[in-house]
Coordinates of C-alpha atoms in Angstrom, one line a residue:
Chain Q
M1 CA -73.5 -109.3 35.3
E2 CA -70.8 -110.4 33.1
Y3 CA -67.7 -108.1 35.0
L4 CA -69.4 -109.3 38.0
L5 CA -69.4 -112.7 37.5
L6 CA -65.7 -113.0 36.0
Q7 CA -65.0 -111.2 38.8
M8 CA -66.4 -113.9 41.4
L9 CA -64.5 -116.8 39.5
N10 CA -61.6 -114.7 40.4
G11 CA -62.2 -115.1 44.3
V12 CA -63.4 -118.5 43.5
Q13 CA -59.7 -118.8 42.3
L14 CA -58.1 -116.9 44.4
G15 CA -59.9 -119.0 47.0
L16 CA -58.8 -122.1 46.0
L17 CA -55.4 -121.6 46.0
M18 CA -55.9 -119.9 49.5
F19 CA -58.2 -123.4 50.7
L20 CA -54.3 -125.3 49.3
L21 CA -52.6 -123.2 51.5
A22 CA -54.9 -123.2 54.6
A23 CA -55.9 -127.2 53.9
G24 CA -52.1 -128.6 55.3
L25 CA -52.3 -125.8 58.1
T26 CA -55.5 -126.8 59.3
L27 CA -54.1 -130.5 59.1
T28 CA -50.9 -129.5 61.3
F29 CA -52.4 -128.2 63.8
G30 CA -55.4 -129.7 64.2
I31 CA -53.5 -133.2 64.5
M32 CA -49.9 -132.3 65.9
D33 CA -51.3 -129.3 67.9
L34 CA -48.7 -127.4 65.6
V35 CA -48.9 -123.4 64.9
N36 CA -46.5 -123.5 61.6
L37 CA -45.5 -119.6 60.5
A38 CA -43.4 -121.3 57.9
H39 CA -45.9 -122.6 56.4
G40 CA -45.2 -119.9 53.8
S41 CA -42.0 -120.8 53.5
L42 CA -43.3 -124.1 51.7
Y43 CA -45.5 -121.8 49.7
M44 CA -42.5 -120.0 48.7
M45 CA -40.1 -122.9 47.9
G46 CA -42.7 -124.8 45.7
A47 CA -42.8 -121.5 43.9
Y48 CA -39.1 -121.6 43.3
I49 CA -38.1 -124.8 43.0
A50 CA -40.8 -125.3 40.1
W51 CA -38.9 -122.3 38.6
T52 CA -35.8 -124.2 38.4
L53 CA -37.3 -127.3 37.2
I54 CA -39.4 -125.5 34.4
G55 CA -36.3 -123.9 33.8
W56 CA -34.4 -127.4 33.0
T57 CA -37.4 -129.6 31.4
D58 CA -38.3 -126.5 29.1
S59 CA -42.2 -127.5 29.8
F60 CA -44.5 -126.5 32.8
V61 CA -46.4 -129.3 33.7
L62 CA -43.4 -131.4 33.7
G63 CA -42.0 -128.8 35.8
A64 CA -44.6 -128.8 37.9
L65 CA -45.4 -132.3 38.6
L66 CA -41.5 -132.6 39.4
A67 CA -41.4 -129.8 41.9
L68 CA -44.7 -131.7 44.2
P69 CA -42.2 -134.7 45.1
A70 CA -40.0 -132.0 45.8
T71 CA -42.1 -130.2 48.0
F72 CA -43.2 -133.5 49.5
L73 CA -39.1 -134.2 50.2
L74 CA -38.7 -131.0 51.2
G75 CA -41.5 -131.0 54.0
I76 CA -40.4 -134.4 55.3
V77 CA -37.0 -133.2 55.8
V78 CA -37.9 -130.2 57.9
E79 CA -40.4 -132.1 59.8
A80 CA -37.6 -134.5 60.7
I81 CA -34.8 -131.9 61.9
V82 CA -37.6 -129.2 63.4
M83 CA -41.2 -129.7 63.2
R84 CA -40.4 -132.8 65.2
R85 CA -39.3 -131.7 68.1
L86 CA -42.0 -128.9 68.7
Y87 CA -45.1 -131.3 68.4
A88 CA -45.1 -131.4 72.2
R89 CA -44.0 -127.9 73.0
D90 CA -46.1 -125.0 74.3
H91 CA -47.6 -122.6 71.3
L92 CA -44.9 -119.9 72.3
D93 CA -41.9 -122.5 71.2
Q94 CA -44.1 -123.2 67.9
V95 CA -44.2 -119.4 67.1
L96 CA -40.8 -118.8 67.6
A97 CA -38.7 -121.5 65.9
T98 CA -40.8 -121.4 63.3
F99 CA -40.4 -117.7 62.8
G100 CA -36.8 -118.4 63.0
L101 CA -37.1 -120.9 60.0
I102 CA -39.6 -117.8 57.8
L103 CA -36.1 -115.6 58.2
F104 CA -34.1 -118.8 57.4
F105 CA -35.8 -119.6 54.1
N106 CA -36.0 -116.1 53.0
E107 CA -32.4 -115.7 53.4
L108 CA -31.9 -119.4 51.6
V109 CA -33.7 -118.5 48.5
R110 CA -31.6 -114.9 48.2
V111 CA -28.7 -116.8 48.0
I112 CA -29.8 -119.9 46.3
W113 CA -31.7 -117.5 43.7
G114 CA -30.7 -113.8 44.4
P115 CA -32.5 -111.4 45.8
A116 CA -34.7 -110.6 42.0
G117 CA -37.8 -111.7 41.9
K118 CA -38.8 -114.4 38.6
S119 CA -41.3 -114.9 36.8
I120 CA -42.8 -118.0 35.4
A121 CA -44.2 -117.8 32.3
V122 CA -48.1 -118.7 31.6
P123 CA -47.8 -122.3 30.0
A124 CA -48.4 -121.7 26.2
F125 CA -51.4 -124.2 25.7
L126 CA -53.5 -122.5 28.2
N127 CA -52.5 -118.9 27.0
R128 CA -55.7 -117.5 25.9
T129 CA -59.1 -117.9 26.9
V130 CA -62.1 -120.0 27.3
E131 CA -65.8 -119.2 27.0
I132 CA -67.6 -120.1 30.4
L133 CA -70.6 -118.8 29.0
P134 CA -71.2 -118.6 25.6
G135 CA -69.6 -114.8 24.6
V136 CA -68.0 -114.7 28.1
P137 CA -64.2 -115.6 27.8
Y138 CA -62.1 -115.8 30.9
P139 CA -58.2 -116.4 30.8
A140 CA -57.8 -120.2 30.5
Y141 CA -55.1 -120.6 33.2
R142 CA -56.8 -118.5 36.0
F143 CA -59.8 -121.3 35.1
A144 CA -57.2 -124.6 35.2
I145 CA -56.4 -123.2 38.9
I146 CA -60.1 -123.3 40.0
V147 CA -60.2 -127.4 38.4
V148 CA -56.9 -128.7 39.5
G149 CA -58.0 -126.3 43.1
A150 CA -60.9 -128.2 43.3
L151 CA -60.0 -131.6 42.1
V152 CA -57.5 -130.9 45.2
A153 CA -60.0 -130.4 47.1
V154 CA -62.1 -133.3 46.1
L155 CA -59.0 -135.5 46.0
L156 CA -59.1 -134.4 49.4
A157 CA -62.6 -134.9 51.2
W158 CA -62.1 -138.2 49.5
L159 CA -58.8 -138.9 51.3
V160 CA -60.0 -137.7 55.1
A161 CA -63.6 -139.2 55.0
R162 CA -63.1 -142.4 52.7
T163 CA -59.8 -143.9 53.1
R164 CA -57.6 -145.6 55.8
I165 CA -55.0 -143.1 56.0
G166 CA -57.9 -140.5 56.2
M167 CA -59.4 -142.4 59.6
L168 CA -56.7 -142.5 61.0
I169 CA -56.0 -138.4 60.7
R170 CA -58.8 -138.0 62.2
A171 CA -58.5 -140.3 64.8
G172 CA -55.5 -138.2 65.4
A173 CA -57.0 -135.1 65.1
S174 CA -59.5 -135.9 68.2
N175 CA -57.2 -138.1 70.6
R176 CA -53.6 -138.3 69.3
R177 CA -52.8 -140.4 72.6
M178 CA -55.0 -143.1 72.0
I179 CA -54.4 -143.8 68.5
G180 CA -50.9 -143.9 69.4
A181 CA -51.9 -146.5 72.2
L182 CA -53.7 -148.7 69.5
G183 CA -51.0 -149.0 67.7
V184 CA -50.4 -147.0 65.6
N185 CA -47.0 -145.4 64.2
I186 CA -47.6 -141.7 65.3
E187 CA -44.7 -140.0 64.3
L188 CA -45.1 -141.8 60.4
L189 CA -48.2 -140.8 60.6
F190 CA -47.0 -136.8 61.3
T191 CA -44.3 -137.6 59.0
L192 CA -47.0 -137.9 56.0
V193 CA -49.4 -135.5 57.3
F194 CA -46.2 -132.7 57.4
G195 CA -45.5 -133.9 54.2
L196 CA -49.3 -133.2 52.9
G197 CA -49.6 -129.8 53.5
A198 CA -46.2 -128.9 52.2
V199 CA -47.1 -130.7 48.7
F200 CA -50.8 -128.7 49.1
A201 CA -48.7 -125.3 50.0
G202 CA -45.6 -125.7 46.8
L203 CA -48.7 -126.8 45.0
A204 CA -50.3 -123.6 45.9
G205 CA -47.3 -121.4 45.2
L206 CA -46.4 -122.8 41.9
M207 CA -49.9 -122.3 40.7
A208 CA -49.6 -118.4 41.8
A209 CA -46.3 -118.0 40.4
P210 CA -47.5 -117.1 36.8
I211 CA -50.2 -114.7 38.3
T212 CA -48.0 -113.2 41.3
S213 CA -44.3 -113.4 40.1
V214 CA -41.9 -115.6 42.3
K215 CA -40.1 -113.3 45.0
I216 CA -38.8 -113.6 48.1
G217 CA -41.7 -113.0 51.4
M218 CA -44.1 -113.9 49.0
G219 CA -45.5 -116.8 51.2
D220 CA -45.7 -114.3 54.4
D221 CA -48.4 -112.4 53.5
I222 CA -50.6 -115.2 51.9
L223 CA -49.6 -116.8 54.8
I224 CA -51.7 -114.9 57.1
L225 CA -55.0 -114.9 55.3
A226 CA -54.7 -118.7 55.5
F227 CA -54.4 -118.3 58.9
V228 CA -57.2 -116.0 59.3
I229 CA -59.1 -118.7 56.8
I230 CA -58.5 -121.4 59.2
V231 CA -59.6 -119.2 62.2
I232 CA -62.7 -118.5 60.6
G233 CA -63.4 -121.7 59.7
G234 CA -62.9 -123.3 62.9
I235 CA -59.0 -124.8 63.6
G236 CA -59.0 -128.7 62.8
S237 CA -61.9 -128.6 60.2
I238 CA -61.3 -129.0 56.4
K239 CA -64.9 -127.8 55.7
G240 CA -64.7 -124.9 58.2
A241 CA -61.3 -124.5 55.9
F242 CA -63.0 -124.6 52.6
V243 CA -66.2 -122.4 52.8
A244 CA -64.1 -119.6 54.7
A245 CA -61.5 -119.6 51.9
M246 CA -64.5 -119.1 49.8
V247 CA -65.8 -116.4 51.8
V248 CA -62.1 -114.4 52.4
G249 CA -61.5 -115.2 48.2
Q250 CA -64.7 -113.1 47.7
I251 CA -64.3 -110.0 50.0
D252 CA -60.5 -109.1 48.3
I253 CA -61.6 -109.8 44.9
V254 CA -65.2 -107.2 45.8
G255 CA -62.5 -104.8 47.6
R256 CA -60.3 -105.1 44.8
A257 CA -62.9 -104.8 42.2
F258 CA -65.8 -103.1 43.1
L259 CA -64.3 -100.4 46.1
P260 CA -62.6 -98.1 43.8
D261 CA -65.7 -97.0 41.7
L262 CA -67.6 -96.6 44.8
L263 CA -65.0 -94.5 46.7
K264 CA -64.5 -92.4 43.9
T265 CA -68.1 -91.1 44.3
F266 CA -66.7 -89.2 47.2
L267 CA -62.8 -89.9 47.8
S268 CA -60.1 -88.3 44.6
A269 CA -58.9 -91.6 42.1
S270 CA -55.8 -91.5 43.4
A271 CA -57.6 -91.2 47.4
A272 CA -59.8 -94.2 46.3
A273 CA -56.7 -96.4 44.9
S274 CA -55.1 -96.5 47.9
A275 CA -57.6 -96.8 50.2
S276 CA -59.8 -99.8 48.5
P277 CA -57.1 -102.6 48.9
A278 CA -56.6 -101.8 52.7
I279 CA -60.5 -101.2 53.4
S280 CA -61.0 -105.5 51.8
Q281 CA -58.0 -106.0 53.6
V282 CA -59.8 -104.6 57.1
L283 CA -62.9 -106.2 55.9
I284 CA -61.8 -109.5 55.8
Y285 CA -60.3 -108.9 59.6
V286 CA -63.1 -107.5 60.7
V287 CA -65.2 -110.8 59.5
M288 CA -63.0 -112.9 61.5
A289 CA -63.3 -110.5 64.5
G290 CA -66.7 -110.9 63.8
V291 CA -67.0 -114.7 63.7
L292 CA -64.7 -114.8 66.6
V293 CA -67.0 -112.8 69.2
W294 CA -70.2 -114.9 67.9
R295 CA -68.2 -118.3 68.2
P296 CA -65.0 -118.1 69.7
T297 CA -64.0 -121.5 68.1
G298 CA -64.8 -120.4 64.2
L299 CA -67.4 -121.8 62.3
F300 CA -66.9 -125.4 62.2
G301 CA -64.5 -125.4 65.0
Q302 CA -64.8 -128.4 68.4
R303 CA -66.7 -126.8 71.0
S304 CA -64.1 -127.5 74.2
Chain K
M1 CA -38.9 -108.6 96.4
S2 CA -38.7 -104.9 95.9
L3 CA -36.8 -103.7 92.9
I4 CA -33.6 -102.4 95.4
A5 CA -33.1 -105.6 97.2
S6 CA -33.3 -107.4 93.8
L7 CA -30.3 -105.8 92.6
R8 CA -28.0 -107.1 96.0
T9 CA -27.6 -110.3 94.4
P10 CA -24.7 -111.2 91.1
R11 CA -27.7 -111.1 88.9
G12 CA -28.2 -107.7 90.5
L13 CA -25.0 -106.7 89.7
I14 CA -24.9 -107.6 85.8
T15 CA -28.1 -106.1 85.6
V16 CA -26.1 -102.6 87.7
L17 CA -23.5 -102.6 85.4
L18 CA -25.6 -102.2 82.1
L19 CA -27.6 -99.6 83.6
V20 CA -24.8 -97.6 84.6
V21 CA -23.3 -97.9 80.9
L22 CA -26.4 -97.6 79.7
A23 CA -27.1 -94.1 81.5
V24 CA -23.6 -92.7 80.8
L25 CA -24.3 -94.0 76.7
P26 CA -23.9 -90.5 75.1
L27 CA -20.9 -89.6 77.0
L28 CA -19.1 -92.8 76.1
T29 CA -20.5 -92.7 72.5
Q30 CA -18.9 -89.0 72.6
A31 CA -16.1 -89.9 74.0
F32 CA -15.1 -92.4 71.8
D33 CA -16.6 -89.9 69.1
Q34 CA -19.0 -93.0 68.2
R35 CA -22.3 -91.1 66.9
Y36 CA -23.7 -93.8 65.5
L37 CA -23.5 -96.0 68.2
L38 CA -25.7 -93.3 70.1
S39 CA -28.9 -93.9 67.6
I40 CA -28.7 -97.4 68.0
G41 CA -28.4 -97.2 72.3
T42 CA -31.4 -94.6 71.3
R43 CA -33.2 -97.6 69.6
I44 CA -32.4 -100.2 72.6
V45 CA -33.5 -98.6 74.6
I46 CA -36.9 -97.9 72.8
W47 CA -37.5 -101.0 71.5
A48 CA -36.7 -102.6 75.3
I49 CA -39.8 -100.5 76.9
A50 CA -41.8 -102.4 74.5
A51 CA -40.4 -105.5 75.2
V52 CA -41.1 -104.9 79.0
S53 CA -44.6 -104.1 78.3
L54 CA -45.1 -107.5 76.3
N55 CA -43.4 -109.6 79.0
M56 CA -46.2 -107.8 81.1
I57 CA -49.0 -109.9 80.0
L58 CA -46.5 -112.5 77.7
G59 CA -43.9 -113.1 79.7
Y60 CA -46.2 -113.2 83.7
G61 CA -49.3 -113.5 82.0
G62 CA -49.1 -116.0 79.3
M63 CA -50.9 -114.5 76.8
V64 CA -49.6 -114.8 73.6
S65 CA -50.0 -111.7 71.8
F66 CA -48.4 -111.6 68.4
G67 CA -49.5 -107.8 67.5
H68 CA -47.8 -106.0 69.7
A69 CA -46.4 -103.8 67.0
V70 CA -49.8 -102.7 66.2
F71 CA -49.1 -100.0 69.4
F72 CA -45.9 -98.8 67.4
G73 CA -47.9 -97.7 65.0
I74 CA -51.0 -95.9 66.8
G75 CA -47.9 -94.3 69.5
G76 CA -46.3 -93.2 66.3
Y77 CA -49.5 -92.3 64.0
A78 CA -50.5 -90.0 66.7
V79 CA -47.6 -88.1 66.8
G80 CA -47.2 -88.0 63.4
I81 CA -50.9 -86.8 62.3
L82 CA -51.0 -83.9 64.8
S83 CA -47.6 -82.6 64.2
H84 CA -48.7 -83.2 60.4
H85 CA -51.9 -80.8 61.1
G86 CA -49.5 -78.5 62.9
V87 CA -49.8 -79.3 67.0
A88 CA -46.6 -79.2 68.1
S89 CA -46.6 -79.6 71.3
G90 CA -45.1 -83.0 72.9
W91 CA -47.7 -82.3 76.0
I92 CA -50.7 -82.3 73.8
Q93 CA -49.6 -85.2 71.7
W94 CA -48.0 -87.7 74.1
P95 CA -51.5 -88.1 76.9
I96 CA -53.2 -88.0 73.1
A97 CA -51.2 -90.9 71.8
I98 CA -50.9 -92.6 75.1
V99 CA -55.1 -92.5 75.3
A100 CA -55.7 -94.3 71.5
A101 CA -53.0 -96.6 72.2
T102 CA -54.9 -97.5 75.7
L103 CA -58.4 -97.7 73.9
W104 CA -57.3 -99.6 71.4
A105 CA -55.8 -102.1 73.6
A106 CA -59.4 -101.9 75.5
L107 CA -61.0 -102.8 72.5
V108 CA -58.4 -105.4 71.3
G109 CA -58.5 -107.1 74.7
A110 CA -62.4 -107.3 75.1
L111 CA -61.7 -109.2 72.0
S112 CA -59.2 -111.6 71.6
L113 CA -59.3 -112.3 75.5
R114 CA -62.4 -114.5 74.7
T115 CA -60.5 -117.1 72.7
R116 CA -57.7 -119.2 73.8
G117 CA -54.4 -120.8 72.1
L118 CA -53.9 -120.2 68.6
Y119 CA -56.7 -118.2 68.6
F120 CA -55.7 -115.2 70.6
I121 CA -52.2 -115.6 68.5
M122 CA -54.2 -114.9 65.5
I123 CA -56.8 -112.3 66.7
T124 CA -54.2 -110.0 67.9
L125 CA -52.5 -110.5 64.9
A126 CA -55.5 -109.8 62.7
F127 CA -56.2 -106.9 64.9
A128 CA -52.6 -105.9 64.4
Q129 CA -53.0 -106.5 60.7
L130 CA -55.8 -104.4 60.5
V131 CA -54.1 -101.1 61.9
F132 CA -51.6 -102.0 59.7
Y133 CA -53.4 -101.7 56.5
V134 CA -55.0 -98.8 57.7
G135 CA -52.0 -97.2 57.5
G136 CA -51.2 -98.0 54.5
G137 CA -54.6 -97.0 53.3
L138 CA -54.1 -93.5 55.0
E139 CA -53.0 -91.5 51.5
A140 CA -53.4 -88.1 53.2
Y141 CA -50.0 -89.4 55.5
G142 CA -47.9 -90.8 53.3
A143 CA -50.0 -94.7 52.3
D144 CA -47.3 -97.3 52.5
D145 CA -44.7 -94.5 51.9
G146 CA -44.9 -93.1 55.6
L147 CA -44.5 -89.6 56.4
N148 CA -41.6 -86.9 57.6
I149 CA -42.8 -85.3 60.8
S150 CA -41.3 -82.7 63.0
R151 CA -40.1 -83.6 66.3
S152 CA -42.5 -83.6 69.7
R153 CA -41.8 -80.0 71.0
F154 CA -41.3 -79.1 74.9
P155 CA -40.5 -75.8 75.3
D156 CA -38.5 -74.8 78.3
F157 CA -38.4 -78.8 79.0
I158 CA -36.4 -80.5 77.1
D159 CA -35.1 -80.4 73.0
L160 CA -36.0 -83.7 71.5
R161 CA -33.5 -82.5 68.4
D162 CA -30.5 -83.2 71.1
K163 CA -30.0 -86.4 70.6
A164 CA -28.3 -86.7 73.9
S165 CA -31.2 -85.0 76.0
F166 CA -33.4 -87.5 73.6
Y167 CA -31.8 -90.9 75.1
W168 CA -31.6 -89.8 78.5
L169 CA -35.3 -88.9 78.1
C170 CA -36.0 -92.8 76.2
F171 CA -33.6 -94.1 79.5
A172 CA -35.3 -92.4 81.9
L173 CA -38.9 -93.6 80.7
L174 CA -37.2 -97.4 80.1
C175 CA -36.0 -97.2 84.1
G176 CA -40.0 -95.8 85.4
T177 CA -41.2 -98.5 82.9
L178 CA -39.4 -101.4 84.6
W179 CA -40.0 -100.0 88.1
F180 CA -43.7 -100.1 87.3
C181 CA -43.5 -103.7 85.6
S182 CA -41.9 -104.6 89.1
R183 CA -44.2 -102.9 91.0
F184 CA -46.7 -104.7 88.7
A185 CA -45.5 -108.2 89.3
N186 CA -45.5 -108.2 92.5
S187 CA -48.4 -106.4 93.2
R188 CA -51.9 -108.6 94.3
F189 CA -53.0 -107.5 90.3
G190 CA -49.8 -108.8 89.3
L191 CA -49.6 -112.1 91.1
V192 CA -53.4 -112.8 89.7
I193 CA -52.2 -112.4 86.3
R194 CA -49.2 -114.8 86.9
G195 CA -51.2 -117.4 88.8
A196 CA -54.2 -117.3 85.8
K197 CA -51.1 -118.5 83.4
S198 CA -49.7 -121.5 85.8
N199 CA -53.8 -122.4 86.6
E200 CA -56.8 -120.4 85.2
L201 CA -59.4 -123.0 86.4
R202 CA -57.9 -122.4 90.2
M203 CA -57.5 -118.9 89.7
T204 CA -61.5 -118.6 88.6
A205 CA -62.7 -121.0 91.2
L206 CA -60.7 -119.1 93.8
G207 CA -63.2 -116.4 92.6
F208 CA -61.2 -114.1 91.0
P209 CA -62.7 -112.5 87.6
V210 CA -59.7 -113.5 84.9
F211 CA -61.3 -111.8 82.3
R212 CA -60.9 -108.6 83.8
Y213 CA -57.7 -108.6 85.4
R214 CA -56.3 -110.4 81.8
L215 CA -58.5 -107.0 80.1
A216 CA -56.8 -104.7 82.9
A217 CA -53.3 -105.9 82.1
F218 CA -53.8 -105.8 78.8
T219 CA -54.6 -102.4 78.2
L220 CA -51.5 -101.4 80.5
S221 CA -49.4 -103.1 78.3
G222 CA -50.5 -101.0 75.3
A223 CA -50.5 -98.2 77.2
L224 CA -46.5 -98.3 77.7
G225 CA -46.6 -99.8 74.1
G226 CA -47.9 -96.7 72.6
L227 CA -45.6 -94.9 74.6
S228 CA -42.8 -96.7 72.9
G229 CA -44.3 -95.8 69.8
I230 CA -44.3 -92.2 70.2
L231 CA -40.9 -92.5 71.3
L232 CA -39.7 -94.6 68.1
A233 CA -41.5 -91.6 65.7
N234 CA -39.5 -89.3 67.6
E235 CA -36.6 -91.0 66.7
G236 CA -36.7 -91.5 63.3
A237 CA -38.8 -88.1 63.0
Y238 CA -40.5 -90.5 60.6
I239 CA -43.2 -92.9 60.6
S240 CA -44.7 -95.5 58.0
P241 CA -46.7 -98.8 58.4
A242 CA -43.5 -100.6 58.3
M243 CA -43.2 -99.7 62.2
M244 CA -46.0 -102.3 62.6
S245 CA -45.4 -105.1 61.1
W246 CA -46.2 -108.2 61.8
V247 CA -42.3 -109.5 61.6
K248 CA -42.1 -106.4 63.7
S249 CA -44.6 -108.2 66.4
G250 CA -42.5 -111.4 66.0
D251 CA -39.3 -110.1 66.9
L252 CA -40.8 -108.7 69.9
I253 CA -41.9 -111.7 71.0
V254 CA -37.8 -113.2 69.8
I255 CA -36.7 -110.6 71.9
V256 CA -38.9 -111.2 75.0
V257 CA -38.5 -114.8 74.7
L258 CA -34.6 -114.6 74.5
G259 CA -34.5 -112.2 77.0
G260 CA -36.1 -114.9 79.4
M261 CA -40.0 -114.6 79.8
G262 CA -41.3 -113.4 82.8
A263 CA -38.2 -111.6 84.8
L264 CA -37.9 -108.7 85.5
F265 CA -34.7 -106.8 83.3
G266 CA -35.3 -110.1 80.9
P267 CA -36.6 -107.8 78.0
L268 CA -33.9 -105.6 78.4
Y269 CA -31.2 -108.6 78.0
G270 CA -32.9 -109.3 75.6
T271 CA -33.2 -106.2 73.0
I272 CA -30.0 -105.8 73.5
A273 CA -28.5 -109.0 72.6
F274 CA -31.1 -108.8 69.3
F275 CA -29.6 -105.5 68.5
V276 CA -26.0 -106.6 69.3
L277 CA -26.5 -109.6 66.7
E278 CA -28.2 -107.8 64.3
E279 CA -24.7 -105.2 64.6
T280 CA -22.6 -107.8 65.3
L281 CA -23.2 -111.0 62.5
P282 CA -23.3 -109.3 59.5
P283 CA -19.5 -107.8 60.2
L284 CA -18.7 -111.3 61.7
L285 CA -19.5 -113.9 58.5
D286 CA -17.6 -111.2 55.9
L287 CA -14.7 -112.4 57.7
L288 CA -14.9 -115.7 57.3
R289 CA -15.9 -114.6 53.5
T290 CA -16.6 -111.3 52.1
G291 CA -20.0 -110.9 51.0
W292 CA -21.5 -113.3 53.7
G293 CA -22.8 -110.9 56.3
E294 CA -25.8 -110.1 54.3
Y295 CA -27.1 -113.3 54.7
W296 CA -26.8 -112.8 58.3
Q297 CA -30.3 -114.5 58.6
I298 CA -29.7 -117.7 57.0
V299 CA -27.4 -118.2 60.6
F300 CA -30.0 -115.8 62.5
G301 CA -32.9 -118.2 62.0
P302 CA -31.7 -121.3 63.6
M303 CA -30.6 -119.6 66.2
L304 CA -34.4 -118.7 67.2
V305 CA -35.2 -122.6 66.3
L306 CA -32.0 -123.4 69.1
V307 CA -33.5 -120.8 71.5
A308 CA -37.2 -122.2 71.3
L309 CA -36.0 -125.8 71.2
Y310 CA -33.0 -125.8 74.4
A311 CA -33.4 -122.4 76.3
K312 CA -36.4 -122.1 77.6
G313 CA -35.2 -119.9 80.2
G314 CA -33.8 -117.3 77.6
I315 CA -30.6 -115.0 78.8
D316 CA -31.9 -114.1 82.3
S317 CA -31.6 -117.9 83.2
L318 CA -28.1 -117.6 82.7
F319 CA -27.7 -115.5 85.8
G320 CA -28.9 -118.4 88.0
S321 CA -32.1 -119.2 89.0
P322 CA -34.7 -116.6 89.2
K323 CA -35.1 -116.6 92.8
E324 CA -37.9 -113.9 92.7
W325 CA -40.6 -116.5 91.4
R326 CA -39.9 -119.2 93.9
R327 CA -40.6 -116.6 96.7
H328 CA -44.1 -116.8 95.2
G329 CA -44.2 -120.0 93.7

């Protein structure tokens, strides 16, 4: 029972990380109609920039806090140079150009930081366990990810639902031309939204770094999961992205934690060990296919 | 416009020259003793078959499938698994592999063609990832490391271990695929597919069951993709999940767009350009400064961005405006 609870918490933690990534993706798609495959590169850059800054400042918190404006800046530069030209293009051009950006960023990282992976140590004050229930310890760092992720999710919900900028974002998602005609500076809004997405991606990358290690291409696989999430949730819907991220997080963890034991009852131990991550991944895609067959625009997507 | 007639234009001349060079490539590489070039040539021809098959749905039909490399994997794994279990004859392996690819394409098409836009891109990607992870989970067939296989046997017909014979077989199949694609593009069936790309609503209003037409095209394209997978597995005598990673699907899209979407020979130009860049960019960068060649993708990536932004017609449009399009326009 305790094991189940801990694994479910791990699922929540993974889900929140993926939500941070998916939120930026779903915003850029919902508002700018942009398919950004290079979103995973921003996740990777966030982790690498944080690695450098943590080295300079000798403090995890300070380095991480400095890395956020840096990824915001990076996002704005990428938006100004490339993305801005892609908004009006069809999806194929966007796929092609952002695929090129992935190659560019992966190679850029190799030039700047070298081919070997880096590791970020868990900060000392979080390198312990907390008792989430009496007698049930849980790693403090993972708990901190859950707290930060949940805070950001709430902040985002507040930003979108309650503030003026959120109102413009929602208006932009339903009719871009109209809010432009009403005198809103759309270009500035787009740049801001893209930068915001970059910050969330960078935050997810640097928070994941102590758990997964910082390496080239780290954003590519998780990016595909993030796309699966926004497609399940319905593109453009923050709520949908959150629900789908939680579901995908749980499926992934269940696959990793429980399938090996289950499979061992009828497979050899090594076959079970190599088959279960595959099965949990397959399960995620089966869920996605099922949702799309049932609702071709996702759980919370707009019906056209 | 028939294949022969389209070869009488200036663009036709370039194409004929290209095909002639490709046809005699084994003789050339033997004469200059460049065996490595023949293996690149073989891969170019195989990838071109896959690119032509993707062009049928992407270029002519506007269906942005982001999972086409899955057919490399299905064709390859069908051959590899059969050969692993002692079924060595290509006469048995190849039809089974094509049927497997066709069935998978029909299933994926039936589910994913219900969706549009980004949803379609992502669901085709997701199905490809699904097969990719299944391949990585098959402990009996090498899991992530892949599996060395023996090449398909065609007794008394052709020996695939002979590099030149294998190349010519691939080249013949490429010519067959191109011929098929030209027949497709100008048939009533192909025109419905192309019409649905420019205006789906109108095609529906005209009474065409667009979904069924698209599904048929998607399935055909998958079958041809499976053929390229069979050849790819035989080329390296090796199968692994890496042959169907999503990056390969991206490469295929790059090739089709680079060559010129919806142009018959576009995928061939694109494949050649892609492989030539891959082989020549590193030494060129090394000329600038030793060691830079390793980082060739830092140049290649922005090149793709520029192609996406400024070179819509791809290489094919360099040879003049495609009259083929206008005639049916």
